[in-house]
Structures are given as C-alpha cells and as structure tokens.
Coordinates of C-alpha atoms and ligand atoms in Angstrom, one line a residue:
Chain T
X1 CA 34.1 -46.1 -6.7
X2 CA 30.8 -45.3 -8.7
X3 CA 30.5 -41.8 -9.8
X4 CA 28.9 -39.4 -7.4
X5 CA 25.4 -38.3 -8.5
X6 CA 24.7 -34.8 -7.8
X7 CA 22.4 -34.1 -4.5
X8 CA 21.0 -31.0 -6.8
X9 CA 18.8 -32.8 -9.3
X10 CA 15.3 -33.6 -7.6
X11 CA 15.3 -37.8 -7.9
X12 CA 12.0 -37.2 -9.7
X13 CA 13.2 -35.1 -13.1
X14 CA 12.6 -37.4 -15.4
X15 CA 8.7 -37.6 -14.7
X16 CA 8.0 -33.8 -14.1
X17 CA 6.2 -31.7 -16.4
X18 CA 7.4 -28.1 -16.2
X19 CA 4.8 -25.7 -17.0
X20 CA 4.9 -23.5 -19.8
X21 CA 4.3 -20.1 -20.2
X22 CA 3.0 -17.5 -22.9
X23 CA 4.4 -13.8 -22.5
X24 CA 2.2 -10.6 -22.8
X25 CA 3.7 -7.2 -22.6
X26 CA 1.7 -3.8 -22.5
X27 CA 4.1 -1.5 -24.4
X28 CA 3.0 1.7 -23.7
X29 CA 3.3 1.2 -19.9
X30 CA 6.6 -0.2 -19.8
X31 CA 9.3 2.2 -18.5
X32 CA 12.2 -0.1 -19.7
X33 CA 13.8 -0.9 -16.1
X34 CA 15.1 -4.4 -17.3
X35 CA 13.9 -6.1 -13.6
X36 CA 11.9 -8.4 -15.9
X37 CA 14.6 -8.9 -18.3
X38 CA 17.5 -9.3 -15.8
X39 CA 15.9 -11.5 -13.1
X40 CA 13.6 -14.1 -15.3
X41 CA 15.3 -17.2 -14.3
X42 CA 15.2 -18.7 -17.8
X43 CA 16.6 -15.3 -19.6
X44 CA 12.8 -15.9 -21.8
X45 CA 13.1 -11.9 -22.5
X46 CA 15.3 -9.2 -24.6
X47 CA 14.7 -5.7 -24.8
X48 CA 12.7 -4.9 -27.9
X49 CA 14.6 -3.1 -31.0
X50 CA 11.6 -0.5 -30.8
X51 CA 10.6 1.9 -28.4
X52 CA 6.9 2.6 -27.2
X53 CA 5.4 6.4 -26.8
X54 CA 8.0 7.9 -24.2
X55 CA 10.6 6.5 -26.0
X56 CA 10.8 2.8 -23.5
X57 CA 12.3 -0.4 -25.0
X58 CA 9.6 -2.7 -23.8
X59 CA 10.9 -6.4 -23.1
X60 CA 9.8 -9.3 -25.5
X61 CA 10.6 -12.9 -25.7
X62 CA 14.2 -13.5 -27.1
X63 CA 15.5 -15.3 -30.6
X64 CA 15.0 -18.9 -29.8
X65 CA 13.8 -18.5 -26.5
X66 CA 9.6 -19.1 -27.6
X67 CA 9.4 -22.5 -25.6
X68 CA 11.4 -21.4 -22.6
X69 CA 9.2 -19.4 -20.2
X70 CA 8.5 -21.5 -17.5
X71 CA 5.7 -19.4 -15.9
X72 CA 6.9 -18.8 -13.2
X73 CA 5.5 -15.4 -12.5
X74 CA 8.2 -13.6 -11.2
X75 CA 8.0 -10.9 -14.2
X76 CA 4.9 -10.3 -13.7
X77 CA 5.5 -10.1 -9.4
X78 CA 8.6 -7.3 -10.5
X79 CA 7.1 -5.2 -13.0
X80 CA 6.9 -1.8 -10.7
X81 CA 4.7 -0.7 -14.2
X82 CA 2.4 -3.8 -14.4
X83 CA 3.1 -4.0 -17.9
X84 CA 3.8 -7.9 -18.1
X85 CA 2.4 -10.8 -17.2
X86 CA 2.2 -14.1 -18.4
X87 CA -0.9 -17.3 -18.8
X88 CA 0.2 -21.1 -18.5
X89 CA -0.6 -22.8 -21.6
X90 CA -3.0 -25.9 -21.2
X91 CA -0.3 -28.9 -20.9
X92 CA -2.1 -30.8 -23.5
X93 CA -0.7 -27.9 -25.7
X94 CA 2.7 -27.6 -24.2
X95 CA 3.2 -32.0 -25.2
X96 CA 1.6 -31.2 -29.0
Chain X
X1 CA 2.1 -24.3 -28.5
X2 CA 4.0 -20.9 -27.5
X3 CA 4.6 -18.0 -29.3
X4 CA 7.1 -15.1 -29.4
X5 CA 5.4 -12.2 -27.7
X6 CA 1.7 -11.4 -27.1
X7 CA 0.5 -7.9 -26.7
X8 CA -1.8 -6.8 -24.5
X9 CA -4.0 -3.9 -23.2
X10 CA -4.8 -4.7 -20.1
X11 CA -3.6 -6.7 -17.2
X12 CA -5.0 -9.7 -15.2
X13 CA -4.4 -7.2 -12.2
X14 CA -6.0 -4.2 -13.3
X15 CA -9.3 -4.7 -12.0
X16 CA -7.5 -4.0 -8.3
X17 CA -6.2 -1.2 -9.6
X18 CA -7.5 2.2 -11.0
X19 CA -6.5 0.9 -14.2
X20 CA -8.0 4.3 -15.9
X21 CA -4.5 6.1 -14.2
X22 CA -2.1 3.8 -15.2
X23 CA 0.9 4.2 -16.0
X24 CA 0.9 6.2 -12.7
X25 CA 3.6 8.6 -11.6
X26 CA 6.2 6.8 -10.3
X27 CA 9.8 7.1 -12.2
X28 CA 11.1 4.0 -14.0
X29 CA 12.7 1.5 -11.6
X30 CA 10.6 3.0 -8.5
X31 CA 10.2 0.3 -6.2
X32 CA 6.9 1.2 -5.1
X33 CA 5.2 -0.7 -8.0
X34 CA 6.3 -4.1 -7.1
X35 CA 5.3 -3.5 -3.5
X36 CA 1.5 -2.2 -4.3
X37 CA 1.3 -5.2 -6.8
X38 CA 2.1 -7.4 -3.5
X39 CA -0.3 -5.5 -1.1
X40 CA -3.0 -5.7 -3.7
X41 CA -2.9 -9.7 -4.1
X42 CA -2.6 -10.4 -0.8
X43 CA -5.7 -8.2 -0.4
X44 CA -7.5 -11.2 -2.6
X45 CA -5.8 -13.9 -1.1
X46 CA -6.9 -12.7 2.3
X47 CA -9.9 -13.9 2.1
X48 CA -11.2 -10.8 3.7
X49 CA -13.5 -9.1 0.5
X50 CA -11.9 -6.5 -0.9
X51 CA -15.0 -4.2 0.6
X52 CA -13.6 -4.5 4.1
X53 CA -9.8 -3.8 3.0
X54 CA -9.2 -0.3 3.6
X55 CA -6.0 1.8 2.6
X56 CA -4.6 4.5 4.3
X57 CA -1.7 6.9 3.6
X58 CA -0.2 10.4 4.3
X59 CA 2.0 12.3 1.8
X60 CA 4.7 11.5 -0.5
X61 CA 5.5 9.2 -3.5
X62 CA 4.4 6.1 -1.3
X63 CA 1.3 8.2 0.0
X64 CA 0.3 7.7 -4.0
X65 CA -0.4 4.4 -3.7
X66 CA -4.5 4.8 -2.2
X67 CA -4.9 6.4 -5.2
X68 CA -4.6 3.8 -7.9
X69 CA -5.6 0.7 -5.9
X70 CA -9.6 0.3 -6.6
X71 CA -11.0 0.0 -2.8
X72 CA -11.8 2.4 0.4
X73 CA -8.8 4.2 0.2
X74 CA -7.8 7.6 1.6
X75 CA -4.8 10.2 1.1
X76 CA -4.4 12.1 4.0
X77 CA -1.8 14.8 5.1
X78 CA 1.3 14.4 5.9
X79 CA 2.6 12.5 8.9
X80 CA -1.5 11.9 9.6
X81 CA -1.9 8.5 7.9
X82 CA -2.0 6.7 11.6
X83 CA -4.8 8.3 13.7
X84 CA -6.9 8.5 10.3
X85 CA -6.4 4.8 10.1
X86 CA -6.8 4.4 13.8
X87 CA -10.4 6.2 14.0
X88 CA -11.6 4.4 10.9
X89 CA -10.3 0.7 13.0
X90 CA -11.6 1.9 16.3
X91 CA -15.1 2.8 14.6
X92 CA -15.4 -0.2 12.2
X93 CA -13.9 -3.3 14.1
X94 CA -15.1 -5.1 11.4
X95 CA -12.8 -3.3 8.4
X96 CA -9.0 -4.2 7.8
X97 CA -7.3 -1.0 8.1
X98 CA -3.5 -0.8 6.5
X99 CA -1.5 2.2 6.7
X100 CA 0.7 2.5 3.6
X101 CA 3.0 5.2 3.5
X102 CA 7.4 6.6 3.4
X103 CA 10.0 6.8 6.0
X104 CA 9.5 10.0 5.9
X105 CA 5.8 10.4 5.8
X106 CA 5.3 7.6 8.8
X107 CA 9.0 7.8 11.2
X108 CA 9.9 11.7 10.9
X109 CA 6.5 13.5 11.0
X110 CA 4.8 11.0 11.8
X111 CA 6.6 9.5 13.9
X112 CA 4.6 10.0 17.6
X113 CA 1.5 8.3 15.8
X114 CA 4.1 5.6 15.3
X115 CA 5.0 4.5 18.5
X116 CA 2.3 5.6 20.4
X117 CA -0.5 2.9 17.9
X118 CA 2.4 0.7 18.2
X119 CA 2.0 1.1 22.1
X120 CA -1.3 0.9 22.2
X121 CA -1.6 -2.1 19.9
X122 CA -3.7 -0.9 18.0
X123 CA -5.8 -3.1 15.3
X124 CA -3.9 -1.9 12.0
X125 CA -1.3 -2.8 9.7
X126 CA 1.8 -0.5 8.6
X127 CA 3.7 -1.1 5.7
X128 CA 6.3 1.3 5.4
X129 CA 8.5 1.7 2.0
X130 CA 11.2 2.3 3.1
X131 CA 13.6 4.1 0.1
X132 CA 16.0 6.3 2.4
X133 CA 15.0 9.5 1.5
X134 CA 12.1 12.1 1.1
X135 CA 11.6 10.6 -2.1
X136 CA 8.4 13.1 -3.6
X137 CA 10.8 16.8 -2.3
X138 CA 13.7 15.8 -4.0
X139 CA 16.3 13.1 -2.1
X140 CA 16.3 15.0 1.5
X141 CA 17.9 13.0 4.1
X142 CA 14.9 11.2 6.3
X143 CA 15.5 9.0 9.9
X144 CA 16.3 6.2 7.7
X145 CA 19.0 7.9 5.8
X146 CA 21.8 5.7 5.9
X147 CA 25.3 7.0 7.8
X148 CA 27.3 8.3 5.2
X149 CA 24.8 8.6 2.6
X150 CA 24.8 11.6 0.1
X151 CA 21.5 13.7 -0.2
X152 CA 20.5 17.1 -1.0
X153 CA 20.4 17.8 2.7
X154 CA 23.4 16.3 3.0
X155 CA 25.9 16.8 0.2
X156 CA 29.1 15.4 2.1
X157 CA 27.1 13.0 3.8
X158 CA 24.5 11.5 6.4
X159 CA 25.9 12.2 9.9
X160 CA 23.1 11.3 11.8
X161 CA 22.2 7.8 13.4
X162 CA 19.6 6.0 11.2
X163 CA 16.1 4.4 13.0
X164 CA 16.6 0.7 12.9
X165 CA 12.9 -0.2 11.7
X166 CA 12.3 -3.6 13.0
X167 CA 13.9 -3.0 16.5
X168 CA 11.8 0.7 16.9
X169 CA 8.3 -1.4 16.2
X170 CA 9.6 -4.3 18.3
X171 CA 10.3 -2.1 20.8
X172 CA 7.7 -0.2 20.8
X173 CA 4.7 -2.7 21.3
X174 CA 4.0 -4.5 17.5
X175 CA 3.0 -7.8 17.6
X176 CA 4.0 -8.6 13.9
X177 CA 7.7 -7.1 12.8
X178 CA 9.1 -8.4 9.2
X179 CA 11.3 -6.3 6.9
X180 CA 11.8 -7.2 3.1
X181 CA 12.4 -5.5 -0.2
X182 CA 11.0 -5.4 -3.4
X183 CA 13.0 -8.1 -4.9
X184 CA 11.8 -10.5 -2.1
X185 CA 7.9 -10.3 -3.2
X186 CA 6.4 -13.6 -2.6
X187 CA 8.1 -13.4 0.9
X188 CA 6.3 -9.9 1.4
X189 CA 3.0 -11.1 0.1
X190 CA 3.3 -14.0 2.9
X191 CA 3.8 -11.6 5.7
X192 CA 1.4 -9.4 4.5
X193 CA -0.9 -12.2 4.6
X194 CA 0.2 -13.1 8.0
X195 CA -0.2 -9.2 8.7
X196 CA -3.5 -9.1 7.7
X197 CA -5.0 -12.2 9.7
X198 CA -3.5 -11.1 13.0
X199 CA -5.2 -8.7 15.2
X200 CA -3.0 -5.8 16.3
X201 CA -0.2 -3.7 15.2
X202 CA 1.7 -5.1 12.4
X203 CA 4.5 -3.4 11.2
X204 CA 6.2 -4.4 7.6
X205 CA 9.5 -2.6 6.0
X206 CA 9.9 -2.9 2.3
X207 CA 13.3 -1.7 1.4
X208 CA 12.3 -0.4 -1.8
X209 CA 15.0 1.4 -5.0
X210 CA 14.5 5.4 -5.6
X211 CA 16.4 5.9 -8.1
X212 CA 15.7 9.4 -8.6
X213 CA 16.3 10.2 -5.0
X214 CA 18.6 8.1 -3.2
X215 CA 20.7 5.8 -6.2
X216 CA 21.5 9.0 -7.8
X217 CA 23.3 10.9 -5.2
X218 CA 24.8 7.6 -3.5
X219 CA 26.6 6.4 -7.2
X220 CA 23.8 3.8 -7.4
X221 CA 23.5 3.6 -11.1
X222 CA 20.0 3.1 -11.5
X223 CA 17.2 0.8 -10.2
X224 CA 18.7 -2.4 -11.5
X225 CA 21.7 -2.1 -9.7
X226 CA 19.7 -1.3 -6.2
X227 CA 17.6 -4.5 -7.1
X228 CA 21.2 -6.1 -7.5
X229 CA 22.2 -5.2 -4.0
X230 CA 19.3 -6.4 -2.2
X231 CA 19.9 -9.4 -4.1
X232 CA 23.2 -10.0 -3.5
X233 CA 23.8 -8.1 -0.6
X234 CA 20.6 -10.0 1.9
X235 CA 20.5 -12.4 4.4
X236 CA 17.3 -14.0 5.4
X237 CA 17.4 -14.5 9.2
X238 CA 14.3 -13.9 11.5
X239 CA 16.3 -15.2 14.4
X240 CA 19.0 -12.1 14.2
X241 CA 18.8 -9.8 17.3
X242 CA 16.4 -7.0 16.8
X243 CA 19.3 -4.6 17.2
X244 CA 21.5 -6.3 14.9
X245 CA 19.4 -5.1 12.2
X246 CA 21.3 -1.5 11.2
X247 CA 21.5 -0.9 8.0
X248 CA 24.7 0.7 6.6
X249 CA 25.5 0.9 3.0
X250 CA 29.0 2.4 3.5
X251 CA 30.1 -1.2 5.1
X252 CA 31.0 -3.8 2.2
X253 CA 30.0 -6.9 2.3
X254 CA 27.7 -5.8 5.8
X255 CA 24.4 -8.0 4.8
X256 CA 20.9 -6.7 5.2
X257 CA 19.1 -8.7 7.2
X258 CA 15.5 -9.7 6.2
X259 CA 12.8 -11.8 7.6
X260 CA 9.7 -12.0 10.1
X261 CA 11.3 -11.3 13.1
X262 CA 8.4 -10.8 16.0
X263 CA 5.0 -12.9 15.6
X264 CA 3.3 -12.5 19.3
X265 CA 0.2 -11.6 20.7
X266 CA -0.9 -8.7 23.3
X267 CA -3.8 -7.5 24.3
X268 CA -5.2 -5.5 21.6
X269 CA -6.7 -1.7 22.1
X270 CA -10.1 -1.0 22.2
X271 CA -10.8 2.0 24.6
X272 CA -15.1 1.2 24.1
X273 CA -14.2 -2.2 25.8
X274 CA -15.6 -0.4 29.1
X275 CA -19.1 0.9 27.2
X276 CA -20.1 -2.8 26.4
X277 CA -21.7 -5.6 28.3
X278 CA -18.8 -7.6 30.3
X279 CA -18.9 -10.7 28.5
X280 CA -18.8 -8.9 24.8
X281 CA -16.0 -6.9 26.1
X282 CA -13.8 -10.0 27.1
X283 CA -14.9 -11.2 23.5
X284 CA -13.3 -7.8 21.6
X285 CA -10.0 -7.8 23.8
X286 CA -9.5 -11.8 23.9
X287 CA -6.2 -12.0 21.9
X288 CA -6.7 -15.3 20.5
X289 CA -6.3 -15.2 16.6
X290 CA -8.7 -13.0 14.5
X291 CA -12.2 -13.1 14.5
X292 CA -14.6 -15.0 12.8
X293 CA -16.8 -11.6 13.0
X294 CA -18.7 -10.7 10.1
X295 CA -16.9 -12.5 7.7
Ligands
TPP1 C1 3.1 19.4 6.7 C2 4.0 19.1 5.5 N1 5.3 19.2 5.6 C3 6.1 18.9 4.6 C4 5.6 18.5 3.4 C5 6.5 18.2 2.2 N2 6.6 16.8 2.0 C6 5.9 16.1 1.1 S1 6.3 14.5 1.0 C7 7.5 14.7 2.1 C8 8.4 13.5 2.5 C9 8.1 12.2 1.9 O1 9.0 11.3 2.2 P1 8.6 9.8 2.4 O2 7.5 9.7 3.4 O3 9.8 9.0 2.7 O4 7.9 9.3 1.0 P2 8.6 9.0 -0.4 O5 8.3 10.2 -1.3 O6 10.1 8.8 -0.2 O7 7.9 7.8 -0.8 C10 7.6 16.0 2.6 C11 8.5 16.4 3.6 C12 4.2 18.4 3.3 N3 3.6 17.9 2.2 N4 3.4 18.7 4.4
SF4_2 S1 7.2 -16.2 -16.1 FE1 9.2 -16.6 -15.3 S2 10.2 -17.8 -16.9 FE2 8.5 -16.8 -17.9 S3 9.2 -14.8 -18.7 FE3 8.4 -14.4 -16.6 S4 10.2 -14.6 -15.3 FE4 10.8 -15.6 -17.2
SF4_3 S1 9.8 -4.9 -15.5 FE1 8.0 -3.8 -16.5 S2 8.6 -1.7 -16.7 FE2 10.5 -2.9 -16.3 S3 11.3 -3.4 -18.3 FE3 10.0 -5.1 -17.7 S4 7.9 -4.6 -18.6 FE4 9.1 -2.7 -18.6
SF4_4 S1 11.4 9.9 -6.5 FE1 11.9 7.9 -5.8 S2 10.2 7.2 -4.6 FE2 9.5 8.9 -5.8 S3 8.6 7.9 -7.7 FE3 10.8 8.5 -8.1 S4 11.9 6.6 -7.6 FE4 9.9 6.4 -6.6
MG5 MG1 11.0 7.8 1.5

C-alpha cells in the first residue's frame, strides 16, 4: 500500500513563493503586552533585553529568526499601541 | 535581503490617526487598540472618503477613541452617543455615521437610544467594545457583566442576568448583527465593511481584554491570557440561535460564539420622507442596497 500523503500540504508548495517580511518597531510606544510576540505565526519576535522610556520591553526579531517573517501582518493588525508594523520586501530581493 | 529589526518613528497608519497623541491612554494589553486599528482601515477600504466617515461616542475608555482617529469625530456625554449620531445621519444622508462606544456607555445609560434607533432602523452603525465592565470608573459591574463575575460593585460576585448582545439588536430591529473580539480582526474589519455598505442599523460586538478592570478582579492574569481565551475558548458559528449566544465565563469549556449572525433588510427611517416629492421619497426609503448618492 503506498504511503499516505498528507491532505495538509497545498499540492502546489513546491512552486510558491512565500513573501517576506522586514520588521519595524516604534519603541517608545510599545507597552510590552507580548500579543505580537505570542501570536506571530512564525515566532519572528523576542522581547528586547532593553527597555524603552516607561520601562517597556519592546519586541524585536529573534536570534536566527532574520529571514522568517512571513508578512503576514497580523502584528501589525494586534498591536493595541500601533508600535509595529512590517513592509514586504521586493521578491527579487527575498531570491538574492 | 532582511534584517534583524528596523526602528521606526512613525507608522504606516498614523496618518488616520492623531498621531500627535499617541501613545494614547489606554493601559497595556487594552483591547481597544486593536479594535480602532480595524475601524480605521476599514474606513479606507470602504471606499467611502474618509471626509464622509463620521465618528461618534459617549463616555468612557471606548468613548476615547473619536479623539485620536483624524476625521469628523465627536465625544459626547455619557449614554448620548446615539441621538447625536442619529441627528447628524438624519441631517446629512449623505455621511456615514458610526457610533463607537462601552457596554456601559451604549446598553446601561444608554440603553433606550439603543433599542429605540435599533427600532427605528435607523441609518447608523454601532460598534460596541464590549470588555464587561465600566472600564474608565474603575471595574463596576455593567449589563454585560458576566454571572459570577467579581467587580468592585460586586466583590463576591455578578448576580444579575447579563444582556445577550446579538439577540437584544436582533431583537430589537438591526438589520446587521456580528459579534467578534479583538483577536479575530480581519473578521471584524470584514463586517465592518459589510456594516458600513448597508443602509440601516448595524450593530457589531467586539469582545475586547480590560485588564485593569475586568482580568484583574476575575484571576485573568493579564491581557495575554484574555487574548488566550478568546482564542481558544471561540467558536465561529453565524448559524447558532440568537439566544444561544450567553456568554458565561464561570462554565468551562462553554464556547463563545462569534460570527455575522443577521444580514437583512427593512425599511430604513427617515421621518422627512413625508416633506419630499413622492417619487424622491420612495428613492430615500427603497431598501435596496446603499446608494450610489454622492459618492
Ligand atoms: C451622566 C454620567 N454618569 C456617570 C458617569 C461616570 N462614567 C464615566 S464612564 C462610565 C462607564 C463606562 O463604561 P463603558 O461604557 O463600558 O466604557 P469602558 O470604560 O469600559 O470602555 C461611567 C459610569 C458620567 N461620566 N456621566
Ligand atoms: S508579519 Fe506575521 S510573520 Fe512577520 S513578524 Fe508579524 S506576525 Fe510574525
Ligand atoms: S503588540 Fe505592540 S505594544 Fe504589545 S508588545 Fe508588541 S509592539 Fe509592544
Ligand atoms: S481600564 Fe480597561 S478599558 Fe480602560 S484603558 Fe484600561 S484596559 Fe482599557
Ligand atoms: Mg466597558
């Protein structure tokens, strides 16, 4: 009996491009909630070791993790401070 | 190629907001933010200019919000957002009026405004944040108050019968009904979107964290963990029976239902109907989809 192929991966992978994503953060607004950190679907972000103004740790992109934002926006949709946000980088760049 | 973080000083958003007051008042985890963020891009997507959007609240945390979104916008008193909005609607056909205000603010003192634009059908949107408590006084119980719940009012718990949102606009007369929280954003953009094409009363609940007020008192840790039970803890069903849609905390494993739960149409109120030529007032109370008018 061959193997059973997994329903969950979309037949067309293998020729998608994911998009790519660079983070911005505004430190001095952040108010360190963690919904960004916590719900980002790729775990892109860490709280930073420094804390703005009001004493906040502000999120930045985790060890390793510089490639790995997909921009997918939901950071920037959470943020109750609007303090993150991120811009799709040119997919020319992405396959360099 | 990507780097590790960029800062940044200003955001692609602010220019919908009053960027000059920002970081506004709200305490950390205050699920207000996300909410606004939602109404304000839906405002652009709308496809109605931003010049016609008009926002109206009455008092509270939520009643902040007119005052850092950059449009018409007015803070009025408390319990009063409703007939504000409804002159400004009745007056100015041509402007999208939304009423954006607290349990509190729109279901206790306001609450006759309420049902009686939701009767009426009047041509206005309400979007209510709903975070179970008099946020802005200090965690009072509210009509949404869970049973069971702790607040100041109510130190050994809510004993009174919560409004069911959804079922009290249903009921009432609104021809659009969704409830959804602010972990569920894009699906509140798109029903704010929907809100904001029909004509009529549109009613929207965003089940939204208060840390401060409600998590605190109720051994909600903090904002995260709120977040973490509207994600865990919803089920998206917009064909559940209006009056299935109680929400009570104190039942484990008791889902909260979300979803868009009424989309229909009904004649829509305009009391100057009578001063106009016949055929323009069949035009104004029609209740086909939105008008084309002045756009
Ligand atoms: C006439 C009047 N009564 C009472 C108050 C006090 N007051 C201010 S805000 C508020 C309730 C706010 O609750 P809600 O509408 O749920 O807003 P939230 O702060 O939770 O967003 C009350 C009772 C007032 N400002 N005016
Ligand atoms: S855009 Fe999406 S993937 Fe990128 S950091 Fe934000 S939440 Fe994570
Ligand atoms: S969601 Fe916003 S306020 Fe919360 S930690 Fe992230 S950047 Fe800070
Ligand atoms: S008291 Fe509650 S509703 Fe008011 S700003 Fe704080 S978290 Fe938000
Ligand atoms: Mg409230």
């Amino acid at each position: 009996m061959p193997a059973v192929r997994s329903a969950r991966v979309p037949l067309d992978t293998a020729r998608v491009i994911l998009p790519r994503g660079q983070v911005h953060v505004i430190p001095h607004r952040c108010k360190e909630c963690r919904f960004c950190v916590d719900f980002c679907p790729k775990d892109v972000l860490a709280l930073s070791t420094e804390t703005n103004a009001k004493g906040y740790r502000y999120p930045v992109v985790a060890p390793g993790k510089d490639e790995a934002c997909v921009h997918c926006e939901f950071c920037t949709l959470v943020c109750p401070e609007y303090a993150i946000f991120t811009v799709e980088v040119p997919r020319v760049e992405v396959m360099a | 190629m990507t780097m590790s973080t960029l800062i940044a000083e200003r955001h692609p958003s602010d220019p919908l907001f009053r960027a000059d007051r920002l970081p506004h008042i709200w305490c950390p985890g205050c699920g207000i933010g996300p909410a606004m963020h939602a109404y304000a891009q839906a405002m652009v997507e709308s496809g109605i200019p931003l010049a016609r959007h008009v926002c109206v609240s009455g008092i509270g945390c939520t009643g902040r919000v007119p005052g850092y979104l950059n449009m018409d916008s007015y803070h009025t008193t408390h319990g009063r957002a409703i007939p504000f909005a409804m002159a400004i609607a009745l007056v100015k056909p041509e402007l999208e009026v939304t009423v954006y205000s607290g349990d509190g603010d729109l279901f206790a003192i306001g609450g006759n405004h309420f049902i009686h634009a939701a009767r009426r059908n009047v041509d206005i949107n309400v979007i209510c944040i709903n975070n179970f408590n008099y946020g802005m006084t200090g965690g009072q119980v509210g009509p949404t108050t869970p049973m069971g719940a702790r607040a100041t009012t109510a130190p050994f718990g809510n004993y009174e019968q919560p409004f069911n949102l959804p079922h009290l606009a249903a009921a009432t007369g609104a021809v659009f009904v969704a409830r959804w929280t602010s972990l569920h954003l894009r699906q509140l953009k798109q029903a704010m979107l929907r809100a904001m094409k029909k004509r009529g009363f549109t009613f929207i609940e965003v089940l939204a964290p208060c840390p401060v007020g409600f998590g605190r008192p109720n051994d909600i840790g903090d904002a995260m963990e709120e977040m973490t039970l509207y994600r865990e803890g919803c089920v998206v069903d917009p064909a559940a029976p209006l009056d299935s849609l109680d929400i009570d905390l104190r039942v484990k494993d008791r889902p909260i239902v979300l979803g868009n739960f009424v989309d229909v149409e009904r004649p829509v109120f305009d009391p100057l109907a009578m001063m106009r030529p016949t055929s323009e007032a069949e035009n104004n109370t029609a209740v086909a989809g939105k008008t084309q008018e002045g756009q």
